[in-house]
């Protein structure tokens, strides 16, 4: 029987619970309600995408039989078995769905160890997939702490693991899985460059750049974090960018007018505060923000820091909050060199209307994605993942559904 008919996964079940989902995510981790709505819709789209295409993506792939001395030869994609998913809280539905939709459609089963601060969303997902028609036990949420991951991962019934989260968590899971010779996919942190060249539409680059920085209260792996601006347009861009950052509506994430809510944890805010303080202590300037508003919750003001150098922690570490660093460069070579000068390689963004420059950015930016005149995001139609210390493996697209498959060689003689 074709796999797609065994797994009747659709997005309708998620859409049905839209209101409940949105409030649940916002309550658990502080995401603005309007962005929670967008996340639910995106999950539904991804589920529909795989429901419609899984059979085609996993169809037998014929090879040139004569060239290999066979009467028939092909690759067949078969599920690996039980896949453990260790997931973060920042996009509590989406991170799980982008793994689960393709992996389950391929015939795997899933064990979810979600972040400890989003247990309701974790349990909701198990329920949603059951309602979508999956057989009992196909996708289970384990309410366990990170200390218990090793035991699950070493269990001989678990075939593979995927982790989205921080570098230390990724290292730990990959080490254990490596010892057990089990396949892993790692989606880790990022410090994406957002490059602005003289031919760019500066207003649009400022508008998109601000959203790319503060979406999800600044807590996104693919957020634009380092704004690398050509000196010819540096002042004009910095002014537009800072003006928009100042105007952002900071407040209760349940209020639909809110654009930036609180950070998810006190530790998260302390980390952001520490990075800004480090930059300022070494000579950087706070253009706007730079502090925590006096109100309950782990709020941090949308912030722009200028004069950041590569010696500052803000350059080399991931800033997981609404803080943008501005960097001035004198030409495209310097822009690319600076963009690539971190250990991360997740997304990258370049704004230019010059075709030669575009091609150079596409070729030379060392990242899992290059977005020209846009902001890095994920689509079911395109592969998603990083290089360098941002991880390995790919989610989404045809590649994502094959990550947890055995590409079995079939050779049939005369
Ligand atoms: P995190 O602390 O690494 O937690 C992620 C998950 O890993 C949680 O379920 C956590 O469980 C678990 N975990 C933590 N330490 C572990 C360990 N030693 N062994 C096994 N599991 C462990 O990351 P986070 O703070 O939730 O998320 C933020 C990070 O995720 C950022 O670096 C961000 O860039 C990255 N991220 C990457 C992507 C991507 O696609 N590349 C997407 C989103 C986020 P507990 O909650 O129980 O500690």
CSV table of C-alpha atoms and ligand atoms in Angstrom, one decimal:
chain,number,residue,atom,x,y,z
A,1,UNK,CA,0.0,0.0,0.0
A,2,UNK,CA,1.4,3.5,-0.8
A,3,UNK,CA,2.7,5.2,2.3
A,4,UNK,CA,0.6,8.3,1.7
A,5,UNK,CA,-2.6,6.3,2.1
A,6,UNK,CA,-1.5,4.8,5.4
A,7,UNK,CA,-0.8,8.2,6.9
A,8,UNK,CA,-3.9,10.4,6.4
A,9,UNK,CA,-2.1,13.6,7.7
A,10,UNK,CA,-3.8,16.8,6.9
A,11,UNK,CA,-3.7,20.4,8.2
A,12,UNK,CA,-7.4,20.6,8.9
A,13,UNK,CA,-7.1,19.3,12.4
A,14,UNK,CA,-4.7,22.1,13.3
A,15,UNK,CA,-6.8,24.8,11.6
A,16,UNK,CA,-9.8,23.6,13.6
A,17,UNK,CA,-8.0,24.4,16.9
A,18,UNK,CA,-6.6,27.7,15.7
A,19,UNK,CA,-7.8,29.9,18.6
A,20,UNK,CA,-6.8,27.4,21.3
A,21,UNK,CA,-3.3,27.0,19.8
A,22,UNK,CA,-2.6,30.6,19.5
A,23,UNK,CA,-3.4,31.4,23.1
A,24,UNK,CA,-1.6,28.3,24.3
A,25,UNK,CA,1.7,29.2,22.6
A,26,UNK,CA,1.5,32.8,23.7
A,27,UNK,CA,0.7,31.8,27.3
A,28,UNK,CA,3.6,29.4,27.4
A,29,UNK,CA,6.4,31.4,25.7
A,30,UNK,CA,5.2,35.0,25.1
A,31,UNK,CA,4.9,35.0,21.2
A,32,UNK,CA,2.6,37.9,20.0
A,33,UNK,CA,-0.8,36.5,19.3
A,34,UNK,CA,-0.8,37.6,15.6
A,35,UNK,CA,2.4,35.7,15.0
A,36,UNK,CA,1.0,32.6,16.8
A,37,UNK,CA,-1.8,32.7,14.3
A,38,UNK,CA,0.6,32.8,11.4
A,39,UNK,CA,2.5,29.8,12.9
A,40,UNK,CA,-0.6,27.7,13.0
A,41,UNK,CA,-1.5,28.5,9.4
A,42,UNK,CA,2.1,27.6,8.4
A,43,UNK,CA,1.8,24.2,10.1
A,44,UNK,CA,-1.4,23.5,8.3
A,45,UNK,CA,0.2,24.4,5.0
A,46,UNK,CA,3.2,22.1,5.6
A,47,UNK,CA,0.9,19.2,6.5
A,48,UNK,CA,-1.2,19.7,3.4
A,49,UNK,CA,2.0,20.0,1.3
A,50,UNK,CA,3.3,16.6,2.5
A,51,UNK,CA,-0.2,15.0,2.4
A,52,UNK,CA,-0.3,15.9,-1.3
A,53,UNK,CA,3.2,15.1,-2.3
A,54,UNK,CA,4.6,12.4,0.0
A,55,UNK,CA,3.8,9.6,-2.3
A,56,UNK,CA,5.6,11.3,-5.2
A,57,UNK,CA,8.6,12.2,-3.1
A,58,UNK,CA,9.0,8.6,-1.9
A,59,UNK,CA,8.2,6.8,-5.2
A,60,UNK,CA,10.8,4.3,-6.4
A,61,UNK,CA,13.6,6.1,-8.2
A,62,UNK,CA,14.7,4.2,-11.3
A,63,UNK,CA,18.3,3.9,-12.3
A,64,UNK,CA,19.9,3.0,-15.7
A,65,UNK,CA,19.4,-0.8,-15.4
A,66,UNK,CA,21.6,-1.6,-18.4
A,67,UNK,CA,24.5,0.4,-17.0
A,68,UNK,CA,24.5,-1.7,-13.8
A,69,UNK,CA,23.9,-5.1,-15.5
A,70,UNK,CA,20.4,-5.5,-14.2
A,71,UNK,CA,17.0,-6.0,-15.8
A,72,UNK,CA,15.6,-3.5,-13.3
A,73,UNK,CA,17.3,-1.2,-10.7
A,74,UNK,CA,16.0,1.5,-8.5
A,75,UNK,CA,16.2,3.2,-5.1
A,76,UNK,CA,13.3,2.6,-2.7
A,77,UNK,CA,12.7,4.9,0.2
A,78,UNK,CA,11.6,3.1,3.4
A,79,UNK,CA,11.2,4.5,6.9
A,80,UNK,CA,13.9,4.1,9.5
A,81,UNK,CA,11.5,3.4,12.4
A,82,UNK,CA,11.2,5.3,15.7
A,83,UNK,CA,12.7,8.9,15.5
A,84,UNK,CA,13.3,10.9,18.7
A,85,UNK,CA,12.7,14.6,18.2
A,86,UNK,CA,14.2,17.0,20.8
A,87,UNK,CA,12.6,20.4,20.2
A,88,UNK,CA,12.9,24.0,21.3
A,89,UNK,CA,10.2,26.3,22.7
A,90,UNK,CA,10.6,29.3,20.3
A,91,UNK,CA,8.3,28.0,17.5
A,92,UNK,CA,6.6,25.3,19.6
A,93,UNK,CA,4.2,24.1,16.9
A,94,UNK,CA,6.2,24.7,13.8
A,95,UNK,CA,9.5,23.2,14.9
A,96,UNK,CA,7.7,19.9,15.6
A,97,UNK,CA,5.4,19.9,12.6
A,98,UNK,CA,8.2,20.5,10.1
A,99,UNK,CA,9.9,17.3,11.4
A,100,UNK,CA,6.7,15.3,12.1
A,101,UNK,CA,4.8,15.9,8.9
A,102,UNK,CA,7.4,14.5,6.5
A,103,UNK,CA,8.8,11.9,9.0
A,104,UNK,CA,5.4,10.4,9.7
A,105,UNK,CA,4.3,10.5,6.1
A,106,UNK,CA,7.3,8.4,5.3
A,107,UNK,CA,6.1,5.8,7.7
A,108,UNK,CA,8.3,6.6,10.7
A,109,UNK,CA,6.9,7.0,14.2
A,110,UNK,CA,7.9,9.9,16.4
A,111,UNK,CA,8.8,10.4,20.1
A,112,UNK,CA,8.7,14.1,21.0
A,113,UNK,CA,10.8,15.5,23.9
A,114,UNK,CA,9.7,19.1,23.7
A,115,UNK,CA,11.3,22.0,25.7
A,116,UNK,CA,10.3,21.9,29.3
A,117,UNK,CA,8.5,25.3,29.2
A,118,UNK,CA,5.9,24.3,26.5
A,119,UNK,CA,4.3,21.1,27.8
A,120,UNK,CA,0.7,22.1,26.8
A,121,UNK,CA,1.7,22.6,23.2
A,122,UNK,CA,3.6,19.3,23.3
A,123,UNK,CA,0.6,17.4,24.5
A,124,UNK,CA,-1.7,19.2,22.1
A,125,UNK,CA,0.4,18.0,19.2
A,126,UNK,CA,0.1,14.4,20.2
A,127,UNK,CA,-3.7,14.9,20.4
A,128,UNK,CA,-3.9,16.7,17.1
A,129,UNK,CA,-2.1,14.0,15.2
A,130,UNK,CA,-4.3,11.3,16.8
A,131,UNK,CA,-7.3,13.3,15.7
A,132,UNK,CA,-5.8,13.6,12.2
A,133,UNK,CA,-6.2,9.8,12.0
A,134,UNK,CA,-2.8,8.4,12.9
A,135,UNK,CA,-2.9,5.1,14.7
A,136,UNK,CA,-2.5,5.1,18.4
A,137,UNK,CA,1.1,5.4,19.5
A,138,UNK,CA,2.4,6.7,16.1
A,139,UNK,CA,3.5,10.0,17.7
A,140,UNK,CA,4.0,10.2,21.5
A,141,UNK,CA,5.0,13.1,23.7
A,142,UNK,CA,7.4,12.3,26.5
A,143,UNK,CA,7.2,14.7,29.4
A,144,UNK,CA,10.8,14.3,30.3
A,145,UNK,CA,13.7,16.6,31.2
A,146,UNK,CA,16.9,16.8,29.1
A,147,UNK,CA,18.7,14.5,31.5
A,148,UNK,CA,16.5,11.6,30.4
A,149,UNK,CA,17.2,12.0,26.6
A,150,UNK,CA,20.2,9.8,26.8
A,151,UNK,CA,18.3,6.8,28.0
A,152,UNK,CA,15.7,7.1,25.3
A,153,UNK,CA,18.3,7.7,22.6
A,154,UNK,CA,20.3,4.6,23.6
A,155,UNK,CA,17.2,2.4,23.6
A,156,UNK,CA,17.7,-0.1,20.7
A,157,UNK,CA,14.1,0.6,19.5
A,158,UNK,CA,15.0,4.2,18.7
A,159,UNK,CA,16.5,4.4,15.2
A,160,UNK,CA,17.4,8.1,14.8
A,161,UNK,CA,17.2,11.5,16.3
A,162,UNK,CA,16.6,15.1,15.3
A,163,UNK,CA,17.4,18.1,17.5
A,164,UNK,CA,16.6,21.7,17.1
A,165,UNK,CA,18.1,23.9,19.7
A,166,UNK,CA,21.4,25.2,21.1
A,167,UNK,CA,24.9,24.0,20.2
A,168,UNK,CA,25.6,22.3,23.6
A,169,UNK,CA,22.3,20.3,23.3
A,170,UNK,CA,23.2,19.4,19.7
A,171,UNK,CA,26.7,18.3,20.7
A,172,UNK,CA,25.4,16.1,23.5
A,173,UNK,CA,22.7,14.3,21.4
A,174,UNK,CA,25.1,13.9,18.4
A,175,UNK,CA,27.8,12.4,20.7
A,176,UNK,CA,25.4,9.9,22.2
A,177,UNK,CA,23.8,9.0,18.8
A,178,UNK,CA,27.3,8.7,17.3
A,179,UNK,CA,28.2,6.2,19.9
A,180,UNK,CA,25.2,4.2,19.0
A,181,UNK,CA,25.7,4.7,15.2
A,182,UNK,CA,22.3,6.3,14.9
A,183,UNK,CA,21.5,8.9,12.3
A,184,UNK,CA,21.0,12.5,13.5
A,185,UNK,CA,19.7,15.8,12.0
A,186,UNK,CA,20.8,19.0,13.9
A,187,UNK,CA,19.2,22.4,13.5
A,188,UNK,CA,21.2,24.7,15.8
A,189,UNK,CA,21.8,28.4,16.3
A,190,UNK,CA,22.5,31.2,13.8
A,191,UNK,CA,23.8,34.7,13.6
A,192,UNK,CA,22.5,35.6,10.2
A,193,UNK,CA,23.9,38.5,8.2
A,194,UNK,CA,21.6,41.1,6.6
A,195,UNK,CA,23.7,42.9,4.0
A,196,UNK,CA,22.6,46.2,2.5
A,197,UNK,CA,24.3,47.5,-0.7
A,198,UNK,CA,24.0,50.9,-2.3
A,199,UNK,CA,21.5,49.9,-5.0
A,200,UNK,CA,19.0,48.5,-2.4
A,201,UNK,CA,15.6,50.0,-1.7
A,202,UNK,CA,16.5,51.3,1.7
A,203,UNK,CA,13.0,51.8,3.0
A,204,UNK,CA,12.0,48.3,2.2
A,205,UNK,CA,15.3,46.9,3.5
A,206,UNK,CA,14.7,48.8,6.8
A,207,UNK,CA,11.1,47.6,7.1
A,208,UNK,CA,11.9,43.9,6.3
A,209,UNK,CA,15.1,44.1,8.3
A,210,UNK,CA,13.3,45.2,11.5
A,211,UNK,CA,10.8,42.4,11.2
A,212,UNK,CA,13.5,39.9,10.4
A,213,UNK,CA,15.2,41.0,13.7
A,214,UNK,CA,12.3,41.3,16.1
A,215,UNK,CA,9.9,38.5,14.8
A,216,UNK,CA,9.1,36.1,17.7
A,217,UNK,CA,10.4,38.8,20.1
A,218,UNK,CA,13.9,38.4,18.5
A,219,UNK,CA,14.1,34.7,19.4
A,220,UNK,CA,14.5,33.0,16.1
A,221,UNK,CA,17.4,31.0,14.8
A,222,UNK,CA,17.1,32.6,11.4
A,223,UNK,CA,16.6,36.1,12.6
A,224,UNK,CA,18.8,38.7,11.0
A,225,UNK,CA,21.2,39.5,13.7
A,226,UNK,CA,24.1,41.4,12.1
A,227,UNK,CA,23.3,44.3,9.8
A,228,UNK,CA,26.2,44.8,7.5
A,229,UNK,CA,25.8,48.0,5.6
A,230,UNK,CA,27.8,49.6,2.7
A,231,UNK,CA,29.4,52.8,3.8
A,232,UNK,CA,27.8,54.8,1.0
A,233,UNK,CA,24.3,54.1,2.5
A,234,UNK,CA,25.2,53.4,6.1
A,235,UNK,CA,23.9,56.6,7.6
A,236,UNK,CA,20.7,56.7,5.6
A,237,UNK,CA,20.0,53.0,6.3
A,238,UNK,CA,20.9,53.3,10.1
A,239,UNK,CA,18.5,56.2,10.5
A,240,UNK,CA,15.6,54.5,8.8
A,241,UNK,CA,16.2,51.2,10.6
A,242,UNK,CA,16.5,52.8,14.1
A,243,UNK,CA,13.4,54.9,13.5
A,244,UNK,CA,11.4,51.8,12.8
A,245,UNK,CA,12.8,50.0,15.8
A,246,UNK,CA,11.8,52.9,18.1
A,247,UNK,CA,8.3,52.9,16.8
A,248,UNK,CA,7.6,49.2,17.5
A,249,UNK,CA,4.8,48.5,19.9
A,250,UNK,CA,6.1,46.6,22.9
A,251,UNK,CA,3.6,45.1,25.2
A,252,UNK,CA,1.2,42.3,26.3
A,253,UNK,CA,1.6,39.5,23.7
A,254,UNK,CA,-2.1,38.7,24.0
A,255,UNK,CA,-2.9,42.2,22.7
A,256,UNK,CA,-3.2,41.9,18.9
A,257,UNK,CA,-1.6,45.4,18.5
A,258,UNK,CA,1.6,44.2,20.1
A,259,UNK,CA,4.6,43.7,17.8
A,260,UNK,CA,7.2,42.8,20.5
A,261,UNK,CA,6.4,40.8,23.6
A,262,UNK,CA,8.6,39.6,26.5
A,263,UNK,CA,11.5,37.1,26.2
A,264,UNK,CA,10.6,33.6,27.2
A,265,UNK,CA,12.8,33.4,30.3
A,266,UNK,CA,14.7,35.5,32.8
A,267,UNK,CA,17.9,33.7,31.7
A,268,UNK,CA,17.1,34.7,28.1
A,269,UNK,CA,16.9,38.4,29.1
A,270,UNK,CA,20.0,38.2,31.2
A,271,UNK,CA,21.9,36.8,28.2
A,272,UNK,CA,20.8,39.6,25.9
A,273,UNK,CA,21.6,42.2,28.6
A,274,UNK,CA,25.1,40.7,29.0
A,275,UNK,CA,25.8,40.8,25.3
A,276,UNK,CA,24.8,44.5,25.0
A,277,UNK,CA,26.8,45.4,28.1
A,278,UNK,CA,29.8,43.7,26.7
A,279,UNK,CA,29.6,45.6,23.5
A,280,UNK,CA,29.1,49.0,25.2
A,281,UNK,CA,32.0,48.3,27.6
A,282,UNK,CA,34.3,47.9,24.5
A,283,UNK,CA,33.2,51.1,22.8
A,284,UNK,CA,29.9,50.3,20.9
A,285,UNK,CA,27.1,52.9,21.0
A,286,UNK,CA,23.4,52.2,21.8
A,287,UNK,CA,21.4,54.0,19.1
A,288,UNK,CA,18.1,53.1,20.7
A,289,UNK,CA,16.8,50.9,23.5
A,290,UNK,CA,19.5,49.1,25.4
A,291,UNK,CA,17.5,48.4,28.6
A,292,UNK,CA,14.6,46.5,30.1
A,293,UNK,CA,11.4,48.5,30.5
A,294,UNK,CA,10.1,48.8,34.0
A,295,UNK,CA,7.2,46.3,33.8
A,296,UNK,CA,6.5,42.7,34.8
A,297,UNK,CA,7.8,40.1,32.4
A,298,UNK,CA,11.2,39.5,30.8
A,299,UNK,CA,10.9,42.4,28.4
A,300,UNK,CA,13.9,43.9,26.6
A,301,UNK,CA,13.5,47.1,24.6
A,302,UNK,CA,14.1,46.8,20.8
A,303,UNK,CA,17.7,47.9,20.5
A,304,UNK,CA,20.2,49.0,17.9
A,305,UNK,CA,23.9,48.9,18.7
A,306,UNK,CA,26.4,50.7,16.4
A,307,UNK,CA,30.1,50.4,16.2
A,308,UNK,CA,30.2,46.7,16.9
A,309,UNK,CA,33.5,45.0,16.2
A,310,UNK,CA,34.4,41.4,15.7
A,311,UNK,CA,36.1,41.4,19.1
A,312,UNK,CA,32.7,41.9,20.8
A,313,UNK,CA,30.7,38.9,21.9
A,314,UNK,CA,27.6,40.3,20.0
A,315,UNK,CA,29.5,39.5,16.8
A,316,UNK,CA,30.4,35.9,17.4
A,317,UNK,CA,27.5,34.7,19.7
A,318,UNK,CA,23.9,34.4,19.0
A,319,UNK,CA,21.8,37.3,20.2
A,320,UNK,CA,18.4,35.8,21.1
A,321,UNK,CA,16.4,38.9,21.6
A,322,UNK,CA,15.3,42.1,19.8
A,323,UNK,CA,18.9,43.6,19.4
A,324,UNK,CA,20.4,44.5,16.1
A,325,UNK,CA,24.2,45.1,15.6
A,326,UNK,CA,25.2,47.6,12.8
A,327,UNK,CA,28.4,47.1,10.9
A,328,UNK,CA,29.9,49.4,8.3
A,329,UNK,CA,31.8,47.9,5.3
A,330,UNK,CA,33.5,49.6,2.3
A,331,UNK,CA,32.8,47.0,-0.4
A,332,UNK,CA,31.2,43.7,-1.3
A,333,UNK,CA,34.4,41.7,-0.5
A,334,UNK,CA,34.4,43.1,3.0
A,335,UNK,CA,30.7,42.4,3.4
A,336,UNK,CA,31.1,38.8,2.5
A,337,UNK,CA,34.1,38.3,4.6
A,338,UNK,CA,32.3,39.8,7.6
A,339,UNK,CA,29.2,37.8,7.0
A,340,UNK,CA,31.2,34.5,6.9
A,341,UNK,CA,33.4,35.4,9.9
A,342,UNK,CA,31.3,33.5,12.5
A,343,UNK,CA,31.1,29.9,13.3
A,344,UNK,CA,27.4,29.8,12.3
A,345,UNK,CA,26.0,29.2,8.8
A,346,UNK,CA,22.3,29.1,8.9
A,347,UNK,CA,20.6,31.8,6.8
A,348,UNK,CA,21.8,35.0,5.1
A,349,UNK,CA,20.2,38.0,3.5
A,350,UNK,CA,21.6,40.4,0.9
A,351,UNK,CA,19.8,43.5,-0.4
A,352,UNK,CA,21.0,44.7,-3.8
A,353,UNK,CA,19.6,45.4,-7.2
A,354,UNK,CA,22.8,44.7,-9.0
A,355,UNK,CA,22.8,41.3,-10.7
A,356,UNK,CA,26.6,40.8,-10.5
A,357,UNK,CA,26.5,41.4,-6.8
A,358,UNK,CA,23.5,39.1,-6.4
A,359,UNK,CA,25.4,36.2,-8.1
A,360,UNK,CA,28.4,36.8,-5.9
A,361,UNK,CA,26.4,36.7,-2.7
A,362,UNK,CA,24.6,33.5,-3.8
A,363,UNK,CA,28.0,31.9,-4.6
A,364,UNK,CA,30.1,33.1,-1.6
A,365,UNK,CA,27.8,33.4,1.4
A,366,UNK,CA,28.6,30.4,3.5
A,367,UNK,CA,25.1,29.5,4.8
A,368,UNK,CA,22.3,27.0,4.3
A,369,UNK,CA,20.2,29.7,2.6
A,370,UNK,CA,20.6,33.0,0.8
A,371,UNK,CA,17.7,35.4,0.5
A,372,UNK,CA,18.1,38.3,-2.0
A,373,UNK,CA,16.0,41.3,-1.2
A,374,UNK,CA,14.0,39.4,1.4
A,375,UNK,CA,14.4,37.8,4.8
A,376,UNK,CA,15.3,34.2,5.6
A,377,UNK,CA,12.3,32.1,6.3
A,378,UNK,CA,11.3,28.5,5.7
A,379,UNK,CA,8.9,27.1,3.2
A,380,UNK,CA,7.7,23.5,2.8
A,381,UNK,CA,8.8,23.7,-0.9
A,382,UNK,CA,12.4,24.5,-0.1
A,383,UNK,CA,15.1,22.6,1.9
A,384,UNK,CA,15.9,24.1,5.3
A,385,UNK,CA,19.1,23.7,7.4
A,386,UNK,CA,22.5,25.0,8.1
A,387,UNK,CA,26.2,24.5,7.6
A,388,UNK,CA,29.2,24.9,10.0
A,389,UNK,CA,28.1,25.0,13.6
A,390,UNK,CA,24.5,25.7,12.7
A,391,UNK,CA,24.1,22.0,12.1
A,392,UNK,CA,23.6,19.4,9.4
A,393,UNK,CA,20.9,17.6,7.5
A,394,UNK,CA,17.8,19.2,5.9
A,395,UNK,CA,14.2,19.6,6.8
A,396,UNK,CA,11.3,20.3,4.5
A,397,UNK,CA,11.0,19.8,0.7
A,398,UNK,CA,11.7,16.4,-0.9
A,399,UNK,CA,15.0,16.3,0.9
A,400,UNK,CA,13.4,16.6,4.3
A,401,UNK,CA,11.1,13.6,3.8
A,402,UNK,CA,14.0,11.5,2.8
A,403,UNK,CA,16.2,12.3,5.8
A,404,UNK,CA,14.7,9.6,7.9
A,405,UNK,CA,14.4,7.0,5.2
A,406,UNK,CA,16.6,4.1,4.2
A,407,UNK,CA,17.4,4.7,0.5
A,408,UNK,CA,17.4,1.0,-0.3
A,409,UNK,CA,19.2,-0.1,-3.5
A,410,UNK,CA,17.2,-2.7,-5.4
A,411,UNK,CA,19.0,-4.6,-8.2
A,412,UNK,CA,17.1,-7.3,-10.1
A,413,UNK,CA,19.0,-9.6,-12.5
A,414,UNK,CA,17.6,-11.3,-15.6
B,1,LIG,P1,18.1,24.3,24.1
B,1,LIG,O1,18.3,24.8,25.5
B,1,LIG,O2,19.2,23.6,23.4
B,1,LIG,O3,16.8,23.4,24.2
B,1,LIG,C1,16.3,22.7,23.0
B,1,LIG,C2,15.8,21.3,23.4
B,1,LIG,O4,16.9,20.5,23.8
B,1,LIG,C3,14.9,21.3,24.6
B,1,LIG,O5,13.9,20.3,24.5
B,1,LIG,C4,15.8,21.0,25.8
B,1,LIG,O6,15.2,20.4,26.9
B,1,LIG,C5,16.8,20.0,25.1
B,1,LIG,N1,18.1,20.0,25.7
B,1,LIG,C6,18.8,20.9,26.3
B,1,LIG,N2,20.0,20.5,26.7
B,1,LIG,C7,20.0,19.2,26.3
B,1,LIG,C8,21.0,18.1,26.4
B,1,LIG,N3,22.2,18.3,27.0
B,1,LIG,N4,20.7,16.9,26.0
B,1,LIG,C9,19.5,16.6,25.4
B,1,LIG,N5,18.6,17.6,25.3
B,1,LIG,C10,18.8,18.8,25.7
B,1,LIG,O7,17.6,25.5,23.2
B,1,LIG,P2,16.5,26.5,23.4
B,1,LIG,O8,16.9,27.6,24.3
B,1,LIG,O9,15.2,25.8,23.7
B,1,LIG,O10,16.3,27.1,21.9
B,1,LIG,C11,17.0,28.1,21.4
B,1,LIG,C12,18.1,27.6,20.5
B,1,LIG,O11,17.6,26.8,19.5
B,1,LIG,C13,18.8,28.8,19.8
B,1,LIG,O12,20.2,28.6,19.7
B,1,LIG,C14,18.2,28.8,18.4
B,1,LIG,O13,18.9,29.4,17.4
B,1,LIG,C15,18.0,27.3,18.2
B,1,LIG,N6,17.0,27.0,17.1
B,1,LIG,C16,17.5,26.6,15.9
B,1,LIG,C17,16.6,26.4,14.9
B,1,LIG,C18,17.0,25.8,13.6
B,1,LIG,O14,16.2,25.4,12.8
B,1,LIG,N7,18.3,25.8,13.2
B,1,LIG,C19,15.2,26.6,15.1
B,1,LIG,C20,14.8,27.1,16.3
B,1,LIG,C21,15.7,27.3,17.4
B,1,LIG,P3,14.8,21.3,28.2
B,1,LIG,O15,13.8,22.4,27.7
B,1,LIG,O16,14.1,20.3,29.1
B,1,LIG,O17,16.1,21.9,28.7
